Each structure stands twice: as structure tokens, then as C-alpha cells.
Coordinates of C-alpha atoms and ligand atoms in Angstrom, one line a residue:
X1 CA 0.1 -0.3 0.2
X2 CA 2.7 2.6 1.2
X3 CA 4.5 1.8 -2.5
X4 CA 1.5 3.3 -4.5
X5 CA 0.6 5.9 -2.3
X6 CA 4.3 6.9 -3.1
X7 CA 3.5 5.7 -6.8
X8 CA 1.0 7.8 -6.2
X9 CA 2.8 11.2 -5.0
X10 CA 5.5 10.1 -7.7
X11 CA 3.1 10.7 -10.4
X12 CA 1.7 14.0 -9.1
X13 CA 4.6 14.8 -8.1
X14 CA 6.8 14.7 -11.8
X15 CA 4.9 17.5 -14.0
X16 CA 5.9 19.6 -11.6
X17 CA 9.4 18.4 -11.6
X18 CA 9.7 18.5 -15.1
X19 CA 8.0 21.8 -15.1
X20 CA 10.3 24.0 -12.4
X21 CA 13.3 22.1 -14.8
X22 CA 12.0 23.5 -17.7
X23 CA 11.5 26.7 -16.5
X24 CA 15.3 26.4 -15.4
X25 CA 16.8 25.7 -18.6
X26 CA 15.0 28.7 -20.0
X27 CA 16.9 31.2 -17.0
X28 CA 19.7 28.8 -18.2
X29 CA 19.4 29.0 -22.2
X30 CA 22.9 29.2 -23.0
X31 CA 23.7 31.6 -25.5
X32 CA 26.0 29.3 -27.9
X33 CA 23.1 27.5 -28.8
X34 CA 22.3 26.1 -31.9
X35 CA 20.8 28.6 -34.5
X36 CA 17.5 27.4 -36.2
X37 CA 16.5 27.9 -39.0
X38 CA 13.2 27.0 -40.9
X39 CA 13.7 26.0 -44.9
X40 CA 9.7 26.6 -46.1
X41 CA 9.3 25.3 -49.9
X42 CA 6.6 26.8 -50.8
X43 CA 3.1 24.6 -51.9
X44 CA 3.5 20.7 -52.8
X45 CA 1.9 17.5 -53.4
X46 CA -1.8 18.4 -55.3
X47 CA -0.6 22.2 -54.8
X48 CA 1.9 23.2 -58.2
X49 CA 1.9 26.4 -57.2
X50 CA 2.1 28.1 -60.4
X51 CA 2.8 25.8 -63.8
X52 CA 4.3 27.4 -66.7
X53 CA 5.4 25.1 -69.8
X54 CA 5.5 22.0 -68.2
X55 CA 7.7 23.3 -65.0
X56 CA 5.9 23.4 -61.5
X57 CA 6.9 26.1 -59.2
X58 CA 6.7 23.4 -55.9
X59 CA 9.3 21.2 -57.8
X60 CA 11.7 24.3 -58.4
X61 CA 11.2 25.7 -54.6
X62 CA 12.4 22.6 -53.5
X63 CA 15.3 22.1 -55.1
X64 CA 16.7 25.4 -54.6
X65 CA 15.6 25.3 -50.8
X66 CA 17.5 21.1 -50.5
X67 CA 20.3 23.4 -52.2
X68 CA 20.3 26.0 -49.6
X69 CA 20.0 23.0 -46.1
X70 CA 22.7 21.4 -47.9
X71 CA 24.9 24.5 -47.4
X72 CA 23.8 25.3 -43.9
X73 CA 23.9 22.7 -43.0
X74 CA 27.1 22.1 -42.9
X75 CA 27.4 24.9 -40.1
X76 CA 27.9 22.7 -36.5
X77 CA 26.0 25.9 -34.7
X78 CA 23.4 25.7 -37.4
X79 CA 20.1 23.3 -37.0
X80 CA 18.0 23.3 -40.0
X81 CA 14.7 22.2 -40.3
X82 CA 12.2 21.6 -42.9
X83 CA 8.6 21.8 -43.4
X84 CA 9.1 19.3 -46.6
X85 CA 11.6 17.8 -48.6
X86 CA 9.5 15.5 -50.5
X87 CA 6.6 16.6 -53.2
X88 CA 3.2 16.8 -50.6
X89 CA 0.9 18.8 -49.5
X90 CA 1.2 21.0 -46.4
X91 CA -1.3 24.2 -44.6
X92 CA 0.1 26.9 -44.3
X93 CA -0.2 27.2 -40.9
X94 CA 1.8 23.8 -40.3
X95 CA 4.7 25.3 -42.3
X96 CA 4.8 28.0 -39.8
X97 CA 3.8 25.7 -36.8
X98 CA 6.9 24.0 -37.5
X99 CA 8.7 26.8 -37.0
X100 CA 7.2 28.1 -33.6
X101 CA 7.2 24.5 -31.7
X102 CA 11.3 24.6 -32.5
X103 CA 12.0 28.0 -31.4
X104 CA 13.8 28.7 -34.5
X105 CA 15.5 31.0 -35.0
X106 CA 14.8 32.1 -39.1
X107 CA 11.6 31.4 -41.6
X108 CA 12.9 31.4 -45.4
X109 CA 9.9 30.3 -47.9
X110 CA 11.0 29.9 -50.9
X111 CA 8.4 30.1 -54.1
X112 CA 8.7 31.4 -57.8
X113 CA 6.2 33.8 -59.2
X114 CA 4.0 34.0 -62.2
X115 CA 2.3 36.5 -64.8
X116 CA 0.3 36.5 -67.4
X117 CA 2.4 38.5 -69.4
X118 CA 5.8 37.1 -70.5
X119 CA 7.9 40.5 -69.2
X120 CA 7.2 40.1 -66.1
X121 CA 10.6 39.1 -64.8
X122 CA 13.3 39.6 -61.5
X123 CA 12.8 38.0 -58.0
X124 CA 12.1 39.9 -55.0
X125 CA 11.9 39.0 -50.6
X126 CA 8.7 40.0 -48.9
X127 CA 8.1 40.5 -44.8
X128 CA 5.0 40.9 -44.3
X129 CA 3.1 44.5 -44.4
X130 CA 2.0 46.3 -41.4
X131 CA -0.7 47.8 -43.0
X132 CA -3.0 47.5 -45.7
X133 CA -1.7 47.7 -49.2
X134 CA -3.4 47.0 -52.4
X135 CA -0.1 46.8 -54.6
X136 CA 1.0 43.7 -55.7
X137 CA -2.3 41.6 -54.5
X138 CA -1.9 39.7 -57.3
X139 CA 0.9 38.2 -56.2
X140 CA -0.1 37.8 -52.6
X141 CA -3.8 36.6 -53.8
X142 CA -2.7 33.8 -55.3
X143 CA 0.0 32.8 -52.7
X144 CA -2.6 33.1 -49.9
X145 CA -5.2 30.9 -52.1
X146 CA -3.6 27.4 -50.9
X147 CA -5.8 27.8 -48.1
X148 CA -8.6 27.1 -50.1
X149 CA -7.4 23.8 -50.5
X150 CA -7.0 23.2 -47.2
X151 CA -10.0 21.7 -44.2
X152 CA -11.6 24.6 -42.1
X153 CA -9.1 27.4 -43.6
X154 CA -12.6 29.5 -42.4
X155 CA -11.8 28.6 -38.8
X156 CA -7.6 28.0 -38.9
X157 CA -7.9 31.6 -40.4
X158 CA -9.8 33.5 -38.1
X159 CA -11.8 33.9 -41.6
X160 CA -9.2 35.3 -43.4
X161 CA -10.4 35.0 -47.7
X162 CA -7.4 35.0 -49.5
X163 CA -9.6 36.1 -52.6
X164 CA -11.2 39.4 -50.7
X165 CA -9.4 42.8 -51.0
X166 CA -10.8 44.1 -47.8
X167 CA -8.9 40.8 -45.8
X168 CA -5.9 42.4 -46.4
X169 CA -6.1 45.1 -44.2
X170 CA -6.3 42.9 -41.1
X171 CA -3.2 44.0 -39.8
X172 CA -0.9 41.9 -37.9
X173 CA 0.6 40.7 -34.4
X174 CA 3.8 39.6 -33.5
X175 CA 5.7 40.1 -36.6
X176 CA 5.2 43.2 -36.3
X177 CA 8.4 43.4 -33.2
X178 CA 10.3 40.9 -35.9
X179 CA 10.6 44.0 -38.5
X180 CA 13.6 45.2 -38.2
X181 CA 15.5 42.0 -38.9
X182 CA 13.0 40.0 -41.5
X183 CA 14.1 43.2 -43.7
X184 CA 17.4 43.1 -42.7
X185 CA 17.3 39.5 -44.3
X186 CA 15.3 40.7 -46.7
X187 CA 18.0 43.0 -47.4
X188 CA 20.6 40.6 -47.9
X189 CA 19.2 38.4 -49.8
X190 CA 18.5 41.3 -51.9
X191 CA 21.8 41.9 -52.6
X192 CA 23.2 39.0 -53.4
X193 CA 20.7 38.4 -56.1
X194 CA 22.0 41.9 -57.2
X195 CA 25.1 40.7 -57.5
X196 CA 25.2 37.2 -57.8
X197 CA 21.6 36.4 -59.6
X198 CA 22.3 39.2 -61.7
X199 CA 18.5 39.4 -62.8
X200 CA 15.8 42.2 -62.5
X201 CA 16.0 43.2 -58.4
X202 CA 12.5 43.9 -57.5
X203 CA 13.8 44.6 -54.2
X204 CA 12.2 43.5 -50.7
X205 CA 8.5 43.6 -50.7
X206 CA 5.5 44.2 -47.6
X207 CA 2.1 42.4 -47.6
X208 CA -0.2 40.1 -45.7
X209 CA 1.1 36.8 -46.5
X210 CA -0.9 34.3 -43.9
X211 CA 2.7 31.6 -43.7
X212 CA 3.9 35.0 -42.0
X213 CA 1.8 36.2 -40.3
X214 CA 1.9 32.6 -38.1
X215 CA 5.1 32.1 -37.9
X216 CA 7.4 34.2 -33.8
X217 CA 10.4 34.8 -35.7
X218 CA 12.1 37.1 -38.4
X219 CA 10.3 35.7 -41.1
X220 CA 11.2 36.3 -45.0
X221 CA 9.0 34.9 -48.9
X222 CA 11.5 34.9 -51.5
X223 CA 10.2 34.9 -55.3
X224 CA 13.2 33.1 -56.6
X225 CA 11.2 34.6 -60.2
X226 CA 8.8 34.0 -62.7
X227 CA 7.9 30.9 -64.3
X228 CA 6.4 32.5 -66.8
X229 CA 9.4 34.4 -68.3
X230 CA 11.3 32.2 -71.2
X231 CA 14.2 33.6 -69.7
X232 CA 13.9 33.5 -66.6
X233 CA 12.3 29.6 -66.5
X234 CA 15.3 28.3 -68.5
X235 CA 17.8 30.1 -65.7
X236 CA 15.9 28.7 -62.4
X237 CA 15.5 24.8 -64.0
X238 CA 19.0 25.0 -64.9
X239 CA 21.6 23.6 -62.0
X240 CA 23.6 26.5 -62.0
X241 CA 20.7 28.9 -61.9
X242 CA 19.3 27.0 -59.0
X243 CA 23.2 26.7 -57.6
X244 CA 23.2 30.8 -57.8
X245 CA 19.6 31.1 -55.9
X246 CA 20.8 29.0 -53.9
X247 CA 24.1 30.5 -52.2
X248 CA 22.5 34.5 -52.2
X249 CA 20.1 33.6 -50.3
X250 CA 22.4 30.9 -48.0
X251 CA 24.8 33.7 -47.7
X252 CA 21.8 36.5 -47.0
X253 CA 20.7 33.7 -43.8
X254 CA 24.8 33.7 -43.1
X255 CA 25.0 37.2 -43.4
X256 CA 21.8 37.5 -40.8
X257 CA 23.8 35.5 -38.3
X258 CA 26.8 36.8 -38.2
X259 CA 25.2 40.3 -37.8
X260 CA 23.3 38.8 -34.9
X261 CA 26.9 36.8 -33.0
X262 CA 28.4 40.3 -33.2
X263 CA 25.1 41.7 -30.9
X264 CA 25.4 39.0 -28.1
X265 CA 29.3 39.0 -28.4
X266 CA 28.8 43.1 -27.4
X267 CA 26.8 41.9 -23.9
X268 CA 28.7 38.8 -23.1
X269 CA 31.8 40.7 -23.0
X270 CA 31.6 43.1 -20.7
X271 CA 35.3 44.2 -20.2
X272 CA 34.5 45.9 -23.8
X273 CA 34.9 49.1 -23.7
X274 CA 32.1 49.4 -26.5
X275 CA 30.1 48.1 -23.8
X276 CA 27.2 50.3 -22.7
X277 CA 27.1 48.9 -19.1
X278 CA 30.5 50.3 -19.4
X279 CA 30.6 53.2 -20.4
X280 CA 27.4 54.1 -17.9
X281 CA 28.5 52.4 -14.5
X282 CA 25.3 52.8 -11.8
X283 CA 26.3 52.7 -8.2
X284 CA 26.3 49.4 -6.8
X285 CA 23.7 50.4 -4.0
X286 CA 21.9 52.6 -6.2
X287 CA 17.9 51.7 -5.4
X288 CA 17.6 51.6 -9.4
X289 CA 16.1 49.2 -10.7
X290 CA 16.6 47.4 -14.2
X291 CA 14.9 45.8 -17.1
X292 CA 15.6 45.2 -20.7
X293 CA 13.5 46.4 -23.4
X294 CA 12.6 43.7 -26.3
X295 CA 10.9 45.9 -29.0
X296 CA 8.1 49.2 -29.0
X297 CA 5.5 47.9 -31.7
X298 CA 2.1 50.4 -32.2
X299 CA 0.1 47.1 -31.8
X300 CA -1.0 46.4 -27.9
X301 CA 0.2 42.5 -27.3
X302 CA -0.9 41.1 -24.2
X303 CA 1.9 40.8 -21.4
X304 CA 2.5 36.9 -21.2
X305 CA 5.8 34.8 -21.8
X306 CA 4.2 33.0 -24.4
X307 CA 4.0 35.8 -26.4
X308 CA 7.5 37.2 -26.2
X309 CA 9.1 33.7 -26.8
X310 CA 9.0 33.0 -24.0
X311 CA 10.7 35.0 -21.6
X312 CA 10.2 35.5 -18.4
X313 CA 8.5 38.7 -16.5
X314 CA 6.9 40.7 -19.7
X315 CA 5.9 44.4 -19.0
X316 CA 4.0 46.6 -21.1
X317 CA 4.1 50.5 -20.5
X318 CA 2.1 53.0 -22.9
X319 CA 3.7 55.5 -24.4
X320 CA 1.5 57.9 -27.4
X321 CA 1.1 55.6 -29.4
X322 CA 3.7 52.9 -28.9
X323 CA 3.7 50.8 -26.7
X324 CA 7.2 49.4 -25.5
X325 CA 7.9 45.7 -24.1
X326 CA 10.1 44.8 -21.3
X327 CA 10.9 41.5 -19.7
X328 CA 12.6 41.0 -16.1
X329 CA 12.8 43.4 -13.8
X330 CA 15.8 43.4 -11.0
X331 CA 17.9 45.3 -8.5
X332 CA 21.0 43.8 -10.2
X333 CA 22.8 45.7 -13.9
X334 CA 24.4 41.6 -13.8
X335 CA 20.9 40.0 -13.6
X336 CA 19.7 42.6 -16.4
X337 CA 23.2 41.8 -18.3
X338 CA 21.6 38.2 -18.3
X339 CA 18.4 39.1 -19.2
X340 CA 19.4 41.1 -22.1
X341 CA 22.2 38.0 -23.5
X342 CA 18.9 35.6 -22.7
X343 CA 16.6 38.3 -25.0
X344 CA 19.2 38.5 -27.7
X345 CA 20.1 34.7 -28.5
X346 CA 15.4 34.4 -28.6
X347 CA 16.2 36.7 -31.4
X348 CA 15.7 40.4 -30.2
X349 CA 18.5 41.3 -31.3
X350 CA 18.1 44.7 -30.3
X351 CA 17.3 44.0 -26.6
X352 CA 18.7 47.2 -24.2
X353 CA 18.8 47.6 -20.8
X354 CA 17.1 50.8 -18.9
X355 CA 17.0 51.9 -15.4
X356 CA 13.7 53.5 -14.1
X357 CA 15.1 55.6 -10.8
X358 CA 12.9 58.1 -8.8
X359 CA 9.9 57.5 -11.7
X360 CA 12.1 58.1 -15.1
X361 CA 13.0 55.3 -16.9
X362 CA 16.0 55.9 -19.2
X363 CA 18.6 53.8 -21.0
X364 CA 21.8 52.2 -20.3
Ligands
LIG1 ZN1 4.0 30.6 -54.1

């Protein structure tokens, strides 16, 4: 009987122990954790994407994505995850779920464009738009209309109708926080396209792509080129062409990662003369409270850990039209530095420490 009671108690407390260890691992999340990239080849299975002259968008996207993955996998500090590695249909929301579940650092979706006129050509990289834009709606509608092939899409996307322009007035939730990083990556990719691929550079663009709206981390959608354009289709179906576009995207991801690593080392090296902490020392007996600002946004989000990549003790302040979001609250500057490091490692690359003293807040 006694054994049974012990077993019962053990079963009851096991989840608590697991929960406690999860919290503990969160707090001690090593800054040198692997950089996780989710690669997403658009379409697949019953959804071919654009098709022209026997070429399917889904096949080109898959080949290029696998080539990017192969190069990324050569780095021991990078973990690559794939939403699909073969010709299968995946719902848009499930693609984002792969990235969210893995707490990935980047989400990169690969597509090809198409147009009813042969002349249209060039490559472009999309980030999620903040405001309604009626420009380029044809591309966005086409990519989003994939959800019409999904079951229960009305429920899954909160009534979003991919063919109704007014649906695009709905704005953005968590992605706004990642906007700067998403644009940074998009710009790196387009710069590489301009120098290596040397086709028309259509630039970095913004609009409401559903697959980007659902992810919690910096995310981009790359349109490699138009398969309705004869020379571009030949290029994108050739080994050389696929290798060049894959290398451009790979180099873009690596540049993005390098910038991010530099930011992290700024914080971890407290002795550095460039460190904000070192140039503005605070007396240790100060009654000051430190927090780490992780984001400023016009969007009001609930100050919950789950909305901010599970960072601890989220608080929120309104200033004019802008909401500021913070993690942590501590009287220890050292602890604040650690919190900032943790925030950066979770993707809040521009996180900084603020000091709150005598009712005023200032940046360190
Ligand atoms: Zn597509």
C-alpha cells in the first residue's frame, strides 16, 4: 500500500518537477545554442503553385530549398529544419507551426512567381506588411489562395478570405516585433541576388502573406523569379541557376547570423569599452530597477511570456501610440545583462537595458 502511495505522489509531482526544470533551462538557456533555420519550400503535392510550360513552382522551390539546406547543414552551430523534403501538401499554418514549435531563429519560405504577361521578370523578397496595401495584391492572393485547398481554412485563419481584398486590411500581430530583423534578412538576400544572380532586382516588399503572419520569428518569403518568363524559367530549372539563387539565399542567412552574433558578443563581453554597461556604470547601492526593453510597437499585445518567445516577466508601457515591452525586473545590473543576452539569443536582436530610477526610465 505504501509503495502505491509513493508511486501516486511521484506521479503527481513529476509534472511539477518537469515544469521546474523547464523554467530552469529557460533561465540558463545557453547563448551559444544552435542557430535554428526553418526552410520552407512553397506548395507541394496537390498544390503545384504556378505552372507554365511543364514547369511547376513546387518542384523548383524544393530543389533550391534542398540546396540551401545542404550548405547550411555544413555548419555545426546551425540546425536546419524543413517543412517538407518531398512532394507533399502541407497547410500554411502547419508550416509556421514547425518553426514556432522549434523556437526557430529564422523562417525562410521559397517560391517562384508567375504573371499573365511573359515580360514580367526578376526576384523579390517579402516581409509581412503592417498596413493594408493594394499594390501587388495579385501575387499575395495567389500565394494565400493555397488555403482554399485546406480543410477548415475559415476556422484556422480567423475567417481570412484570400480572394477578398478587404481581408488584407487586417493587420499583424507578433511579426511587427520582428520587422527590423525580417527586413534585414530580406535586404541581405536581395543584395546577393543583385550581385550574384544579376537578374532584375524587384527589391524588398511588404504585404500580408499568411504563412509569414503565423510565425513568431523573423520571416521572409523569397520569390526566385517568374516561371512564366522564358529566360527566367530556363535559368531556374538549370543546375547553375538553382545553385546561384540557393547560394544567394544561403549567403544572406549567413550574413544575418554574423550580424546577430556580433550583437550577442557585445553583451557577453562586459569588459569591452563599447559596452553600454561599461561606459555608464551605476552605483551598486542605487535603488534603481533594471528591465530589458525587447520591443516597441504600435500593436497592443498581452504582456504574456508566450507572446514573447517565453521570455520571463513581461511588462508593458504605453507611450503615445507606442507600446514598449520589457522582460525582467531586477536590482542587479549583472542579472539585467543576462536577461538582455537571453532576449538577444531568442531573436530580440536590438534588446537593451533600461534603468528606472525616481520614477523616470532611461536607456543604458
Ligand atoms: Zn508560391
